[in-house]
mmCIF file of C-alpha atoms in Angstrom:
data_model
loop_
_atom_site.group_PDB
_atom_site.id
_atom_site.type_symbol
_atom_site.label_atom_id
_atom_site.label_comp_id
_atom_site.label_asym_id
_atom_site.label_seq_id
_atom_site.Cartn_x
_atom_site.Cartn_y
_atom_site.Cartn_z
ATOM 1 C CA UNK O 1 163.523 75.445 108.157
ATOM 2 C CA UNK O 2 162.556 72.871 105.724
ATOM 3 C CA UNK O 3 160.947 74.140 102.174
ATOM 4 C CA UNK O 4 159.151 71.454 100.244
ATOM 5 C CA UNK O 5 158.654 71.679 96.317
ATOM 6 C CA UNK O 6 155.903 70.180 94.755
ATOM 7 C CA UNK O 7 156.243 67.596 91.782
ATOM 8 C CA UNK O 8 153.918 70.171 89.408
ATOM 9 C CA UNK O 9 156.265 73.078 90.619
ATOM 10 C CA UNK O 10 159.311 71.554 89.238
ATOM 11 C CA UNK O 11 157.699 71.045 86.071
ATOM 12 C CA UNK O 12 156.785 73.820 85.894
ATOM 13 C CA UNK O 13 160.227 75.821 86.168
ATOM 14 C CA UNK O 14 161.450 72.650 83.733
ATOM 15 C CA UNK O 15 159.147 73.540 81.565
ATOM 16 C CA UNK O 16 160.061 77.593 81.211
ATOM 17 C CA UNK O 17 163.601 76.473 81.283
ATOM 18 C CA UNK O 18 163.369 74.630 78.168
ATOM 19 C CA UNK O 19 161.511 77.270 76.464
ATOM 20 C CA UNK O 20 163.822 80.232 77.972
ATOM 21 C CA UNK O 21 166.353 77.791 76.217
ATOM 22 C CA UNK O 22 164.692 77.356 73.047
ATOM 23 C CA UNK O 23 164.096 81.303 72.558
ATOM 24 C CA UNK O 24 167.922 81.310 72.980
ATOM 25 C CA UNK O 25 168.845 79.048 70.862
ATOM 26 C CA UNK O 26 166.887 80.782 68.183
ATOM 27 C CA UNK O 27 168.214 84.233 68.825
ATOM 28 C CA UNK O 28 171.210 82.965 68.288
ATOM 29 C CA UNK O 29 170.494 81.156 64.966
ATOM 30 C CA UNK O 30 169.127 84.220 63.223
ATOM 31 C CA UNK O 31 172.087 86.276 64.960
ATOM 32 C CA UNK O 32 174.475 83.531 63.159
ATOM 33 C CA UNK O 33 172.770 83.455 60.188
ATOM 34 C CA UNK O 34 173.229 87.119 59.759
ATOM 35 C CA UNK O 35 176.414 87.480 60.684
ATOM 36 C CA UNK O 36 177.384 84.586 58.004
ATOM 37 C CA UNK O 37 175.391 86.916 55.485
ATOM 38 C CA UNK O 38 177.183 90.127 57.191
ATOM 39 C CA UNK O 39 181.563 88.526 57.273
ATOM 40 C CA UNK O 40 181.239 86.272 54.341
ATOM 41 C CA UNK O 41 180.151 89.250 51.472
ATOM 42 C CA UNK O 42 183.327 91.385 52.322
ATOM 43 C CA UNK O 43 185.731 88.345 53.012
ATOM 44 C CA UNK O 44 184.779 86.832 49.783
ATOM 45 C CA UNK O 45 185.016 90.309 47.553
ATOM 46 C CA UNK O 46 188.406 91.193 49.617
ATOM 47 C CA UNK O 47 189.835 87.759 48.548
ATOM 48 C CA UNK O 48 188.816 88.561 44.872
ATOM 49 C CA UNK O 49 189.383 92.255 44.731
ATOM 50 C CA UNK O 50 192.643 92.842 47.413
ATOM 51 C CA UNK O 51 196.197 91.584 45.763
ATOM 52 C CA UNK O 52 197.418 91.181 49.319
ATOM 53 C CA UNK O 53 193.873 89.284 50.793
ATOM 54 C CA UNK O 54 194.190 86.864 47.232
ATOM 55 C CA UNK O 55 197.526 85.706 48.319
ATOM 56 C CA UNK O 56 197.717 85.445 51.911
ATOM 57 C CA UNK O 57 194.249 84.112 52.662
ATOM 58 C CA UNK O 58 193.130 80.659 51.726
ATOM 59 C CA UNK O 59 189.783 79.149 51.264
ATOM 60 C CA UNK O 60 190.370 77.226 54.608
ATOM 61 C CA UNK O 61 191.261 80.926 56.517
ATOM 62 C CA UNK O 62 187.875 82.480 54.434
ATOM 63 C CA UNK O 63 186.085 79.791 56.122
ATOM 64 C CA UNK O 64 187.673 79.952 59.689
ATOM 65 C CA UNK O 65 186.702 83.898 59.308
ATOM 66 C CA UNK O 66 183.016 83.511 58.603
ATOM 67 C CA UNK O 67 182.536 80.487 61.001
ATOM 68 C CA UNK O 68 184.489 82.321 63.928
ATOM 69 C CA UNK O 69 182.542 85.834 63.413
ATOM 70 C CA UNK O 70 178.594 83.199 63.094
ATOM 71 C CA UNK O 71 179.729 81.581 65.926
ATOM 72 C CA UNK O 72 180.594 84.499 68.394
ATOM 73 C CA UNK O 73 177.128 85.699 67.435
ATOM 74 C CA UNK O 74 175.471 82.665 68.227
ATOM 75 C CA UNK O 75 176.758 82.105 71.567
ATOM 76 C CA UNK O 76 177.060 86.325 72.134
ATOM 77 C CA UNK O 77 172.705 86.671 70.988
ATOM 78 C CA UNK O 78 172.127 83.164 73.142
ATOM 79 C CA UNK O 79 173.700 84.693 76.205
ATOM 80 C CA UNK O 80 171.890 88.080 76.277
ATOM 81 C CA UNK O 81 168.857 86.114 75.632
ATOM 82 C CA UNK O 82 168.964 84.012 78.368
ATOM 83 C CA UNK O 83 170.374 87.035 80.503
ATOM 84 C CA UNK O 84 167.194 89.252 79.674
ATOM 85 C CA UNK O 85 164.817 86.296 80.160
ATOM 86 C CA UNK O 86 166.301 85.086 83.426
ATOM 87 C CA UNK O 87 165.803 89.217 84.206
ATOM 88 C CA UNK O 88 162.203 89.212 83.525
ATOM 89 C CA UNK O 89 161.566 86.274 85.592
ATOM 90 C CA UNK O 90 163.206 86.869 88.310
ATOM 91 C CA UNK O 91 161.529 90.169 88.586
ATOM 92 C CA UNK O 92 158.223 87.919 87.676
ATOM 93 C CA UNK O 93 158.580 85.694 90.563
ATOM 94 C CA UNK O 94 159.640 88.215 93.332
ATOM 95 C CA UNK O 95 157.647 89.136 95.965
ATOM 96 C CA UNK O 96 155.736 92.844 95.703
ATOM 97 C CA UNK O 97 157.921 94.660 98.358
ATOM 98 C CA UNK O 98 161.099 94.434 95.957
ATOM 99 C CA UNK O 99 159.333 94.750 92.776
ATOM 100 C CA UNK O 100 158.272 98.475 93.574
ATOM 101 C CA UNK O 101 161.979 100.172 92.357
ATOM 102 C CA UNK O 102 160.415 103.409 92.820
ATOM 103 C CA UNK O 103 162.533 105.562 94.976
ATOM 104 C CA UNK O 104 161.550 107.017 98.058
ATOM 105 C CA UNK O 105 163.633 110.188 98.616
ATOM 106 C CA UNK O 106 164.119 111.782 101.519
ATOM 107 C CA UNK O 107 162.241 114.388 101.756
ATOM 108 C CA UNK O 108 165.519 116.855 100.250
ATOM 109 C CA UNK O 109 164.171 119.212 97.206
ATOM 110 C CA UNK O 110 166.605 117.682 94.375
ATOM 111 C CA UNK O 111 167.110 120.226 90.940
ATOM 112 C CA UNK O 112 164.641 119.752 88.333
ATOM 113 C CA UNK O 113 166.485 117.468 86.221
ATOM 114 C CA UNK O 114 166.936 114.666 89.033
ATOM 115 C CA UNK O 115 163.031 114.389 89.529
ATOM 116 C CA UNK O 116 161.469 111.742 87.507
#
């Protein structure tokens, strides 16, 4: 069982892959960017406000905080991106006897708050 794949049907999945990674990659910016915004406000007033915060954290452990919680929600946004997007596709591309989810009971009478 040999399956050929045209030249125009690989560029074709390149193509969505690069913009399925694109869309990811700017999730994940804005996610960053507001997670920045969202650890840096509090870690910067705790540091100026808290006795304990102004003597046991440095402005190299401020930075590790804020650049540990943008990155976690860069790569954490990026990944449910891609996860939803490779989703949607998938159910795109599948063929119509599995895209109909809809289930067929068997004939039992089920309680009222089990029907759809």
């Amino acid at each position: 069982m040999s399956m050929t794949v045209s030249r125009a049907s690989l560029d074709q999945k390149l193509a969505l892959a690069k913009r399925c990674s694109r869309e990811a990659t700017l999730a994940g910016a804005k996610a960053a960017a507001v997670a920045t915004i969202a650890s840096a406000i509090p870690t910067l007033a705790s540091v100026r406000m808290l006795p304990w915060a102004k003597a046991n954290i440095n402005p190299t452990g401020q930075a590790l905080i804020v650049s540990t919680v943008a990155g976690m929600a860069y790569f954490i946004a990026a990944d449910k991106k891609i996860l939803s997007l490779a989703r949607r596709h998938s159910f795109e591309q599948a063929p119509e006897h599995l895209k109909n989810t809809s289930f067929q009971g068997t004939g039992r009478p089920h309680p009222a708050f089990f029907r759809p």
